[in-house]
Amino acid sequence: MSVFSVFDQLQNSDISTAISRQDHLFGAGAQLLHISGLILVLSSILIVSLRLLGLGLVQVPLPRLVKATGKFIWLGLALLAISGVVIFLPAADHYYPNPVFWLKFGLLAFAIVLHLTWYRRVTRQESVKPLIARGTAALLLTTWFGIAYAARFIGFY
Amino acid sequence: MTLLEIGQWLNDTEIGVTVRESVYAFPIIEGAHLIGLALSLGLILFVDLRLTGYFLREVPVASILHALRRWLLLGFALTLSTGVVLFLAEATKLIFLPVFWLKVSLIFFAGINALWFELKWGRRVGNWHQLTVLPTGVRFAGWASLLLWFGVLSCGRLIPYLGAGL
């Protein structure tokens, strides 16, 4: 079964049809949840990155800061996933040929793997070697902000 | 000068025309506006969460304000400048859209709230920041800021949906 036929089946699923039948303000509500979730994730990543770069909240121990922002990252990701499914389903066929859509999800897959492996390992330490700290911050900022920028482009492509 | 004339004049500014007619300028500036939001609203969110008691309670408010203030202001500069450009590109539509004016008013009130907080509490942050539970006025400013900025975000996101018919 091809990827396109999976997308096509998703678009024609019952839940997708139910979403399509809603008022256009339902779609606007999903978009609002999506941007709220995005702001939660991006600002949390930004705060941790500033700390890694030594540019902000340096007096807060890194593991403490990561724990405090962690719940907002997961809340943000949950909001993004739920609203994302609502936005995606009714237009799955339309997204399939869009290269920016695939770029975004490629970056997202990378970001999630990075978060569950490297990010966890580095941020467990009280003090991180400067080079590793800076490299991690640069990688986090480019990946997550790259996802947001790519996402903003999907609709225009 | 009528509102329509003002809108048309803004719409016909060089920058407004350039952005409207370019294929890439609009999404590029929209993307920058979104990233500006992550810095401005995103960081003010964490300041508000601290004021309302949901983020790093053991860290003095002054330290959080001090650490985040310049990034937050940088974010507001980016959001506002890209916002002005996006407005110019669609001025004739936006100027007649109630939700746009609601957004502008909410930004104004959020600004007043921040200014009030800064003048009343921010300047003498040393006197109260050690308390575990912050003074009611401080917590009120935090909640007001959370609600007002969420209102701004909502209005902004609704603009294309409520403005489609214009």
mmCIF file of C-alpha atoms in Angstrom:
data_model
loop_
_atom_site.group_PDB
_atom_site.id
_atom_site.type_symbol
_atom_site.label_atom_id
_atom_site.label_comp_id
_atom_site.label_asym_id
_atom_site.label_seq_id
_atom_site.Cartn_x
_atom_site.Cartn_y
_atom_site.Cartn_z
ATOM 1 C CA MET A 1 0.000 0.000 0.000
ATOM 2 C CA SER A 2 1.487 3.339 -1.006
ATOM 3 C CA VAL A 3 1.864 6.291 1.330
ATOM 4 C CA PHE A 4 -0.538 8.265 -0.811
ATOM 5 C CA SER A 5 -3.274 5.667 -0.448
ATOM 6 C CA VAL A 6 -2.812 5.798 3.339
ATOM 7 C CA PHE A 7 -3.214 9.585 3.201
ATOM 8 C CA ASP A 8 -6.237 9.172 0.963
ATOM 9 C CA GLN A 9 -7.857 6.695 3.346
ATOM 10 C CA LEU A 10 -7.184 9.023 6.255
ATOM 11 C CA GLN A 11 -8.823 11.900 4.422
ATOM 12 C CA ASN A 12 -11.870 9.754 3.657
ATOM 13 C CA SER A 13 -12.143 8.277 7.152
ATOM 14 C CA ASP A 14 -15.253 8.898 9.241
ATOM 15 C CA ILE A 15 -13.457 11.131 11.703
ATOM 16 C CA SER A 16 -12.013 13.226 8.870
ATOM 17 C CA THR A 17 -15.457 13.646 7.309
ATOM 18 C CA ALA A 18 -16.860 14.636 10.696
ATOM 19 C CA ILE A 19 -14.188 17.334 11.044
ATOM 20 C CA SER A 20 -14.847 18.618 7.515
ATOM 21 C CA ARG A 21 -18.510 19.077 8.344
ATOM 22 C CA GLN A 22 -17.693 21.559 11.133
ATOM 23 C CA ASP A 23 -17.954 25.307 10.844
ATOM 24 C CA HIS A 24 -14.793 27.062 9.578
ATOM 25 C CA LEU A 25 -14.340 28.553 13.069
ATOM 26 C CA PHE A 26 -13.755 24.989 14.319
ATOM 27 C CA GLY A 27 -10.713 24.985 12.034
ATOM 28 C CA ALA A 28 -9.696 28.381 13.421
ATOM 29 C CA GLY A 29 -9.952 26.953 16.961
ATOM 30 C CA ALA A 30 -7.641 24.083 15.976
ATOM 31 C CA GLN A 31 -5.193 26.609 14.507
ATOM 32 C CA LEU A 32 -5.277 28.604 17.758
ATOM 33 C CA LEU A 33 -4.513 25.489 19.836
ATOM 34 C CA HIS A 34 -1.737 24.665 17.374
ATOM 35 C CA ILE A 35 -0.027 28.052 17.700
ATOM 36 C CA SER A 36 -0.477 28.011 21.507
ATOM 37 C CA GLY A 37 1.223 24.612 21.707
ATOM 38 C CA LEU A 38 3.973 25.831 19.399
ATOM 39 C CA ILE A 39 4.673 28.893 21.551
ATOM 40 C CA LEU A 40 4.875 26.681 24.668
ATOM 41 C CA VAL A 41 7.416 24.361 23.019
ATOM 42 C CA LEU A 42 9.511 27.062 21.332
ATOM 43 C CA SER A 43 9.769 29.308 24.386
ATOM 44 C CA SER A 44 10.681 26.356 26.649
ATOM 45 C CA ILE A 45 13.402 25.291 24.197
ATOM 46 C CA LEU A 46 14.554 28.907 24.009
ATOM 47 C CA ILE A 47 14.833 29.229 27.802
ATOM 48 C CA VAL A 48 16.871 26.015 28.078
ATOM 49 C CA SER A 49 19.054 27.075 25.120
ATOM 50 C CA LEU A 50 19.746 30.505 26.633
ATOM 51 C CA ARG A 51 20.789 28.728 29.823
ATOM 52 C CA LEU A 52 23.087 26.377 27.865
ATOM 53 C CA LEU A 53 24.617 29.354 26.070
ATOM 54 C CA GLY A 54 25.146 31.162 29.380
ATOM 55 C CA LEU A 55 22.867 33.993 28.280
ATOM 56 C CA GLY A 56 20.047 33.684 30.784
ATOM 57 C CA LEU A 57 18.998 32.078 34.110
ATOM 58 C CA VAL A 58 22.586 30.914 34.689
ATOM 59 C CA GLN A 59 21.981 30.750 38.458
ATOM 60 C CA VAL A 60 19.288 28.047 38.051
ATOM 61 C CA PRO A 61 20.787 24.513 37.968
ATOM 62 C CA LEU A 62 20.329 23.048 34.481
ATOM 63 C CA PRO A 63 18.488 19.860 35.583
ATOM 64 C CA ARG A 64 16.082 22.016 37.631
ATOM 65 C CA LEU A 65 15.341 24.296 34.679
ATOM 66 C CA VAL A 66 14.870 21.321 32.358
ATOM 67 C CA LYS A 67 12.431 19.743 34.806
ATOM 68 C CA ALA A 68 10.467 23.010 35.155
ATOM 69 C CA THR A 69 10.193 23.542 31.383
ATOM 70 C CA GLY A 70 9.697 19.840 30.618
ATOM 71 C CA LYS A 71 6.022 19.745 31.570
ATOM 72 C CA PHE A 72 5.319 22.749 29.351
ATOM 73 C CA ILE A 73 7.137 21.100 26.434
ATOM 74 C CA TRP A 74 4.987 17.953 26.773
ATOM 75 C CA LEU A 75 1.814 19.999 27.241
ATOM 76 C CA GLY A 76 2.749 21.980 24.127
ATOM 77 C CA LEU A 77 3.488 18.829 22.121
ATOM 78 C CA ALA A 78 0.167 17.301 23.200
ATOM 79 C CA LEU A 79 -1.730 20.424 22.065
ATOM 80 C CA LEU A 80 0.221 20.389 18.784
ATOM 81 C CA ALA A 81 -0.497 16.701 18.153
ATOM 82 C CA ILE A 82 -4.233 16.898 18.874
ATOM 83 C CA SER A 83 -4.825 20.079 16.879
ATOM 84 C CA GLY A 84 -2.402 18.863 14.201
ATOM 85 C CA VAL A 85 -4.485 15.742 13.543
ATOM 86 C CA VAL A 86 -7.615 17.907 13.249
ATOM 87 C CA ILE A 87 -5.874 20.222 10.770
ATOM 88 C CA PHE A 88 -4.255 17.385 8.794
ATOM 89 C CA LEU A 89 -7.054 14.845 8.318
ATOM 90 C CA PRO A 90 -9.504 16.815 6.148
ATOM 91 C CA ALA A 91 -6.701 17.899 3.786
ATOM 92 C CA ALA A 92 -4.371 14.863 3.818
ATOM 93 C CA ASP A 93 -4.327 14.493 0.011
ATOM 94 C CA HIS A 94 -3.493 18.143 -0.309
ATOM 95 C CA TYR A 95 -0.472 17.858 2.024
ATOM 96 C CA TYR A 96 0.925 14.719 0.410
ATOM 97 C CA PRO A 97 2.672 16.363 -2.586
ATOM 98 C CA ASN A 98 3.901 19.361 -0.540
ATOM 99 C CA PRO A 99 7.711 19.110 -0.028
ATOM 100 C CA VAL A 100 7.642 21.590 2.889
ATOM 101 C CA PHE A 101 5.172 19.319 4.717
ATOM 102 C CA TRP A 102 7.676 16.433 4.471
ATOM 103 C CA LEU A 103 10.567 18.702 5.454
ATOM 104 C CA LYS A 104 8.656 19.746 8.572
ATOM 105 C CA PHE A 105 7.906 16.188 9.629
ATOM 106 C CA GLY A 106 11.469 15.070 8.862
ATOM 107 C CA LEU A 107 12.753 17.806 11.150
ATOM 108 C CA LEU A 108 10.116 16.952 13.762
ATOM 109 C CA ALA A 109 11.124 13.271 13.802
ATOM 110 C CA PHE A 110 14.735 14.360 14.248
ATOM 111 C CA ALA A 111 13.757 16.805 17.037
ATOM 112 C CA ILE A 112 11.843 14.139 18.967
ATOM 113 C CA VAL A 113 14.726 11.639 18.729
ATOM 114 C CA LEU A 114 17.154 14.399 19.763
ATOM 115 C CA HIS A 115 14.920 15.279 22.712
ATOM 116 C CA LEU A 116 14.639 11.709 23.995
ATOM 117 C CA THR A 117 18.355 10.901 23.635
ATOM 118 C CA TRP A 118 21.008 13.621 23.423
ATOM 119 C CA TYR A 119 18.935 16.356 25.122
ATOM 120 C CA ARG A 120 18.151 14.099 28.096
ATOM 121 C CA ARG A 121 21.768 13.055 28.485
ATOM 122 C CA VAL A 122 23.230 16.547 28.272
ATOM 123 C CA THR A 123 20.683 18.287 30.509
ATOM 124 C CA ARG A 124 21.059 15.738 33.325
ATOM 125 C CA GLN A 125 24.426 17.294 34.147
ATOM 126 C CA GLU A 126 24.877 20.208 36.545
ATOM 127 C CA SER A 127 27.693 21.593 34.426
ATOM 128 C CA VAL A 128 28.056 20.868 30.734
ATOM 129 C CA LYS A 129 31.327 21.359 28.826
ATOM 130 C CA PRO A 130 31.058 24.739 27.047
ATOM 131 C CA LEU A 131 31.508 23.323 23.560
ATOM 132 C CA ILE A 132 28.847 20.642 24.095
ATOM 133 C CA ALA A 133 26.506 23.180 25.706
ATOM 134 C CA ARG A 134 26.827 25.606 22.803
ATOM 135 C CA GLY A 135 26.523 22.884 20.176
ATOM 136 C CA THR A 136 23.413 21.456 21.842
ATOM 137 C CA ALA A 137 21.778 24.895 22.097
ATOM 138 C CA ALA A 138 22.531 25.648 18.439
ATOM 139 C CA LEU A 139 21.126 22.277 17.364
ATOM 140 C CA LEU A 140 17.976 22.696 19.493
ATOM 141 C CA LEU A 141 17.269 26.217 18.262
ATOM 142 C CA THR A 142 17.835 25.423 14.575
ATOM 143 C CA THR A 143 15.735 22.264 14.693
ATOM 144 C CA TRP A 144 12.716 23.556 16.626
ATOM 145 C CA PHE A 145 12.606 27.026 15.079
ATOM 146 C CA GLY A 146 13.233 25.397 11.676
ATOM 147 C CA ILE A 147 10.125 23.253 12.222
ATOM 148 C CA ALA A 148 8.071 26.361 13.007
ATOM 149 C CA TYR A 149 9.390 28.241 9.984
ATOM 150 C CA ALA A 150 8.787 25.302 7.660
ATOM 151 C CA ALA A 151 5.302 24.881 9.128
ATOM 152 C CA ARG A 152 4.455 28.505 8.400
ATOM 153 C CA PHE A 153 5.491 27.922 4.769
ATOM 154 C CA ILE A 154 3.310 24.835 4.172
ATOM 155 C CA GLY A 155 0.181 26.835 3.504
ATOM 156 C CA PHE A 156 1.913 29.125 1.012
ATOM 157 C CA TYR A 157 3.685 26.463 -0.995
ATOM 158 C CA MET B 1 -9.620 61.818 5.334
ATOM 159 C CA THR B 2 -11.935 58.829 5.664
ATOM 160 C CA LEU B 3 -10.916 55.470 7.110
ATOM 161 C CA LEU B 4 -10.970 53.976 3.602
ATOM 162 C CA GLU B 5 -8.638 56.676 2.306
ATOM 163 C CA ILE B 6 -6.241 56.088 5.189
ATOM 164 C CA GLY B 7 -6.356 52.339 4.528
ATOM 165 C CA GLN B 8 -5.695 52.844 0.823
ATOM 166 C CA TRP B 9 -2.846 55.231 1.507
ATOM 167 C CA LEU B 10 -1.205 52.682 3.864
ATOM 168 C CA ASN B 11 -1.948 49.900 1.393
ATOM 169 C CA ASP B 12 -0.204 51.840 -1.391
ATOM 170 C CA THR B 13 2.969 52.503 0.562
ATOM 171 C CA GLU B 14 6.011 51.069 -1.196
ATOM 172 C CA ILE B 15 6.555 48.410 1.456
ATOM 173 C CA GLY B 16 2.873 47.399 1.460
ATOM 174 C CA VAL B 17 2.839 46.924 -2.314
ATOM 175 C CA THR B 18 6.161 45.035 -2.346
ATOM 176 C CA VAL B 19 5.074 42.538 0.288
ATOM 177 C CA ARG B 20 1.630 42.020 -1.240
ATOM 178 C CA GLU B 21 2.960 41.416 -4.733
ATOM 179 C CA SER B 22 5.892 39.187 -3.834
ATOM 180 C CA VAL B 23 5.420 35.405 -3.724
ATOM 181 C CA TYR B 24 7.945 34.837 -0.954
ATOM 182 C CA ALA B 25 7.922 38.052 1.092
ATOM 183 C CA PHE B 26 4.601 37.282 2.776
ATOM 184 C CA PRO B 27 5.443 33.802 4.150
ATOM 185 C CA ILE B 28 8.978 34.915 5.071
ATOM 186 C CA ILE B 29 7.636 37.820 7.121
ATOM 187 C CA GLU B 30 4.829 35.667 8.552
ATOM 188 C CA GLY B 31 7.501 33.168 9.665
ATOM 189 C CA ALA B 32 9.509 35.939 11.330
ATOM 190 C CA HIS B 33 6.313 37.189 13.018
ATOM 191 C CA LEU B 34 5.723 33.669 14.382
ATOM 192 C CA ILE B 35 9.291 33.398 15.688
ATOM 193 C CA GLY B 36 8.941 36.859 17.225
ATOM 194 C CA LEU B 37 5.844 35.520 19.029
ATOM 195 C CA ALA B 38 7.813 32.622 20.498
ATOM 196 C CA LEU B 39 10.270 35.134 21.964
ATOM 197 C CA SER B 40 7.834 37.836 23.053
ATOM 198 C CA LEU B 41 4.654 36.024 24.113
ATOM 199 C CA GLY B 42 6.608 32.853 24.886
ATOM 200 C CA LEU B 43 8.984 34.480 27.352
ATOM 201 C CA ILE B 44 6.375 36.778 28.880
ATOM 202 C CA LEU B 45 4.339 33.599 29.435
ATOM 203 C CA PHE B 46 7.114 32.226 31.642
ATOM 204 C CA VAL B 47 7.403 35.516 33.544
ATOM 205 C CA ASP B 48 3.621 35.377 34.113
ATOM 206 C CA LEU B 49 3.825 31.722 35.149
ATOM 207 C CA ARG B 50 6.437 32.764 37.728
ATOM 208 C CA LEU B 51 4.230 35.627 38.974
ATOM 209 C CA THR B 52 1.223 33.333 39.288
ATOM 210 C CA GLY B 53 3.331 30.618 40.952
ATOM 211 C CA TYR B 54 3.610 27.888 38.299
ATOM 212 C CA PHE B 55 7.258 28.207 37.280
ATOM 213 C CA LEU B 56 10.487 28.126 39.338
ATOM 214 C CA ARG B 57 8.904 29.370 42.559
ATOM 215 C CA GLU B 58 12.234 29.162 44.411
ATOM 216 C CA VAL B 59 13.933 31.549 41.975
ATOM 217 C CA PRO B 60 13.502 35.277 42.777
ATOM 218 C CA VAL B 61 11.248 37.109 40.311
ATOM 219 C CA ALA B 62 13.980 39.730 39.855
ATOM 220 C CA SER B 63 16.398 37.093 38.522
ATOM 221 C CA ILE B 64 13.865 35.810 36.022
ATOM 222 C CA LEU B 65 12.930 39.314 34.880
ATOM 223 C CA HIS B 66 16.580 40.257 34.589
ATOM 224 C CA ALA B 67 17.513 37.131 32.625
ATOM 225 C CA LEU B 68 14.629 37.247 30.179
ATOM 226 C CA ARG B 69 13.914 40.964 29.761
ATOM 227 C CA ARG B 70 16.241 41.742 26.845
ATOM 228 C CA TRP B 71 15.238 38.616 24.861
ATOM 229 C CA LEU B 72 11.633 39.408 25.505
ATOM 230 C CA LEU B 73 12.065 43.003 24.308
ATOM 231 C CA LEU B 74 13.991 41.769 21.262
ATOM 232 C CA GLY B 75 11.053 39.458 20.555
ATOM 233 C CA PHE B 76 8.561 42.309 20.846
ATOM 234 C CA ALA B 77 10.684 44.417 18.462
ATOM 235 C CA LEU B 78 10.641 41.574 15.902
ATOM 236 C CA THR B 79 6.916 40.856 16.349
ATOM 237 C CA LEU B 80 5.927 44.509 16.131
ATOM 238 C CA SER B 81 8.097 45.374 13.122
ATOM 239 C CA THR B 82 6.974 42.332 11.119
ATOM 240 C CA GLY B 83 3.408 43.013 12.281
ATOM 241 C CA VAL B 84 3.497 46.551 10.897
ATOM 242 C CA VAL B 85 4.758 45.268 7.525
ATOM 243 C CA LEU B 86 2.042 42.568 7.386
ATOM 244 C CA PHE B 87 -0.549 45.210 8.277
ATOM 245 C CA LEU B 88 0.607 47.532 5.470
ATOM 246 C CA ALA B 89 0.269 44.697 2.950
ATOM 247 C CA GLU B 90 -3.402 44.255 3.880
ATOM 248 C CA ALA B 91 -4.293 47.624 5.344
ATOM 249 C CA THR B 92 -7.512 48.206 3.368
ATOM 250 C CA LYS B 93 -8.924 44.863 4.553
ATOM 251 C CA LEU B 94 -7.703 45.015 8.148
ATOM 252 C CA ILE B 95 -8.760 48.565 8.868
ATOM 253 C CA PHE B 96 -12.437 47.535 8.563
ATOM 254 C CA LEU B 97 -12.080 44.289 10.506
ATOM 255 C CA PRO B 98 -13.404 44.502 14.111
ATOM 256 C CA VAL B 99 -11.193 41.597 15.280
ATOM 257 C CA PHE B 100 -8.109 43.526 14.120
ATOM 258 C CA TRP B 101 -9.091 46.521 16.270
ATOM 259 C CA LEU B 102 -9.865 44.191 19.179
ATOM 260 C CA LYS B 103 -6.347 42.785 18.804
ATOM 261 C CA VAL B 104 -4.831 46.284 18.789
ATOM 262 C CA SER B 105 -6.851 47.271 21.906
ATOM 263 C CA LEU B 106 -5.795 44.121 23.768
ATOM 264 C CA ILE B 107 -2.127 44.833 22.908
ATOM 265 C CA PHE B 108 -2.671 48.349 24.290
ATOM 266 C CA PHE B 109 -4.171 47.027 27.550
ATOM 267 C CA ALA B 110 -1.457 44.380 27.902
ATOM 268 C CA GLY B 111 1.080 47.184 27.472
ATOM 269 C CA ILE B 112 -0.631 49.287 30.157
ATOM 270 C CA ASN B 113 -0.661 46.262 32.485
ATOM 271 C CA ALA B 114 3.063 45.655 31.901
ATOM 272 C CA LEU B 115 3.842 49.342 32.452
ATOM 273 C CA TRP B 116 1.789 49.410 35.652
ATOM 274 C CA PHE B 117 3.583 46.294 36.884
ATOM 275 C CA GLU B 118 6.985 47.743 35.991
ATOM 276 C CA LEU B 119 6.329 51.068 37.734
ATOM 277 C CA LYS B 120 4.537 49.735 40.802
ATOM 278 C CA TRP B 121 6.408 46.469 41.393
ATOM 279 C CA GLY B 122 9.284 46.039 38.956
ATOM 280 C CA ARG B 123 11.310 48.961 40.292
ATOM 281 C CA ARG B 124 11.273 47.724 43.855
ATOM 282 C CA VAL B 125 11.392 44.048 43.099
ATOM 283 C CA GLY B 126 13.852 43.614 46.015
ATOM 284 C CA ASN B 127 11.160 44.286 48.623
ATOM 285 C CA TRP B 128 8.779 41.489 47.816
ATOM 286 C CA HIS B 129 10.565 38.939 45.670
ATOM 287 C CA GLN B 130 11.673 36.752 48.587
ATOM 288 C CA LEU B 131 8.082 35.952 49.573
ATOM 289 C CA THR B 132 6.830 32.470 48.688
ATOM 290 C CA VAL B 133 3.360 33.744 47.901
ATOM 291 C CA LEU B 134 3.623 37.015 46.000
ATOM 292 C CA PRO B 135 1.447 40.076 46.807
ATOM 293 C CA THR B 136 -2.065 39.927 45.300
ATOM 294 C CA GLY B 137 -1.301 42.870 42.997
ATOM 295 C CA VAL B 138 1.649 41.024 41.475
ATOM 296 C CA ARG B 139 -0.337 37.836 40.943
ATOM 297 C CA PHE B 140 -3.168 39.877 39.457
ATOM 298 C CA ALA B 141 -0.767 41.488 36.974
ATOM 299 C CA GLY B 142 0.471 37.994 36.026
ATOM 300 C CA TRP B 143 -3.027 36.642 35.383
ATOM 301 C CA ALA B 144 -4.076 39.799 33.512
ATOM 302 C CA SER B 145 -1.007 39.498 31.301
ATOM 303 C CA LEU B 146 -1.685 35.787 30.591
ATOM 304 C CA LEU B 147 -5.305 36.472 29.631
ATOM 305 C CA LEU B 148 -4.628 39.624 27.603
ATOM 306 C CA TRP B 149 -1.809 38.088 25.553
ATOM 307 C CA PHE B 150 -3.845 34.930 24.945
ATOM 308 C CA GLY B 151 -6.604 37.252 23.697
ATOM 309 C CA VAL B 152 -4.124 38.983 21.383
ATOM 310 C CA LEU B 153 -2.952 35.615 20.043
ATOM 311 C CA SER B 154 -6.545 34.457 19.489
ATOM 312 C CA CYS B 155 -7.519 37.623 17.617
ATOM 313 C CA GLY B 156 -4.403 37.394 15.481
ATOM 314 C CA ARG B 157 -5.071 33.787 14.530
ATOM 315 C CA LEU B 158 -8.725 34.541 13.786
ATOM 316 C CA ILE B 159 -7.968 37.420 11.405
ATOM 317 C CA PRO B 160 -7.642 35.268 8.251
ATOM 318 C CA TYR B 161 -10.819 33.340 9.182
ATOM 319 C CA LEU B 162 -12.958 36.377 9.953
ATOM 320 C CA GLY B 163 -11.440 38.488 7.203
ATOM 321 C CA ALA B 164 -11.871 36.011 4.349
ATOM 322 C CA GLY B 165 -15.135 37.535 3.187
ATOM 323 C CA LEU B 166 -13.728 41.036 2.802
#
